[in-house]
Tab-separated table of C-alpha atoms in Angstrom:
chain	number	residue	atom	x	y	z
A	8	MET	CA	14.613	51.824	42.434
A	9	GLU	CA	12.462	51.661	39.319
A	10	VAL	CA	14.007	51.273	35.886
A	11	ASP	CA	12.491	53.285	33.055
A	12	LYS	CA	11.479	51.021	30.212
A	13	MET	CA	10.959	52.170	26.655
A	14	SER	CA	7.406	51.540	25.477
A	15	ASN	CA	6.754	50.114	22.028
A	16	ASN	CA	5.624	53.543	20.809
A	17	GLU	CA	8.858	55.373	21.622
A	18	GLU	CA	11.545	55.921	19.028
A	19	PRO	CA	15.064	54.699	19.811
A	20	SER	CA	17.475	57.447	20.742
A	21	ASN	CA	19.758	58.964	18.116
A	22	ASN	CA	22.746	57.402	19.874
A	23	ASN	CA	21.310	53.914	19.474
A	24	MET	CA	20.592	54.555	15.803
A	25	LEU	CA	24.136	55.842	15.313
A	26	TYR	CA	25.571	52.703	16.901
A	27	LEU	CA	23.367	50.546	14.700
A	28	LEU	CA	24.484	52.337	11.540
A	29	ALA	CA	28.127	52.149	12.608
A	30	GLY	CA	27.767	48.411	13.211
A	31	VAL	CA	26.140	47.861	9.829
A	32	GLY	CA	28.863	49.902	8.125
A	33	ILE	CA	31.677	48.042	9.850
A	34	GLY	CA	30.018	44.720	9.050
A	35	ALA	CA	29.736	45.687	5.387
A	36	ILE	CA	33.416	46.620	5.279
A	37	ILE	CA	34.465	43.364	6.906
A	38	GLY	CA	32.224	41.396	4.543
A	39	ALA	CA	33.629	43.169	1.493
A	40	ALA	CA	37.193	42.579	2.666
A	41	ALA	CA	36.476	38.901	3.297
A	42	GLY	CA	34.906	38.588	-0.151
A	43	LEU	CA	37.969	40.118	-1.748
A	44	LEU	CA	40.357	37.940	0.225
A	45	PHE	CA	38.546	34.710	-0.601
A	46	ALA	CA	37.895	35.520	-4.260
A	47	PRO	CA	39.703	33.262	-6.741
A	48	LYS	CA	42.320	35.795	-7.852
A	49	ALA	CA	46.055	36.050	-7.624
A	50	GLY	CA	47.264	37.365	-4.269
A	51	SER	CA	48.840	40.465	-5.765
A	52	GLU	CA	45.594	41.353	-7.577
A	53	THR	CA	43.575	40.883	-4.415
A	54	ARG	CA	45.951	42.975	-2.311
A	55	ALA	CA	45.955	45.754	-4.903
A	56	GLU	CA	42.156	45.730	-5.099
A	57	LEU	CA	41.842	45.695	-1.319
A	58	GLY	CA	44.272	48.614	-1.058
A	59	ASP	CA	42.263	50.577	-3.614
A	60	LYS	CA	39.018	49.903	-1.750
A	61	LEU	CA	40.579	50.973	1.553
A	62	LYS	CA	41.815	54.227	0.004
A	63	GLU	CA	38.345	54.831	-1.426
A	64	PHE	CA	36.746	54.136	1.954
A	65	LYS	CA	39.216	56.439	3.711
A	66	GLY	CA	38.413	59.238	1.268
A	67	LYS	CA	34.666	58.795	1.718
A	68	THR	CA	35.058	58.701	5.491
A	69	GLU	CA	37.121	61.900	5.526
A	70	GLU	CA	34.548	63.557	3.266
A	71	TRP	CA	31.706	62.498	5.568
A	72	VAL	CA	33.559	63.748	8.666
A	73	ASN	CA	34.186	67.112	7.013
A	74	GLU	CA	30.511	67.383	6.046
A	75	GLN	CA	29.466	66.636	9.629
A	76	ARG	CA	31.882	69.249	10.985
A	77	THR	CA	30.506	71.811	8.544
A	78	LYS	CA	26.919	70.972	9.511
A	79	ARG	CA	27.773	71.184	13.203
A	80	ALA	CA	29.493	74.562	12.739
A	81	SER	CA	26.515	75.858	10.736
A	82	LYS	CA	24.073	74.675	13.377
A	83	LYS	CA	26.161	76.192	16.161
A	84	ALA	CA	26.327	79.529	14.321
A	85	LEU	CA	22.560	79.439	13.733
A	86	ASP	CA	21.893	78.584	17.380
A	87	GLU	CA	24.088	81.478	18.512
A	88	GLU	CA	22.369	83.819	16.051
A	89	VAL	CA	18.898	82.803	17.189
A	90	GLY	CA	19.894	82.863	20.850
A	91	ALA	CA	21.413	86.351	20.566
């Protein structure tokens, strides 16, 4: 059984790129949280700031998910229109 190998000229698949971006994003979040936790501030200030950042991140994530759903629905509608 022969295994297909990706040549140097081929682009990585979209899935691989998505995993890479997800890993970078998660790493950035963990790094930011660690920076906040180890910053020389009072604990209550740090917790409040971390909570604010998490709320901000949650909002941005929900916004991004909604945008992707809208794009997917638009593409699906266009595909159905073209295919009809």
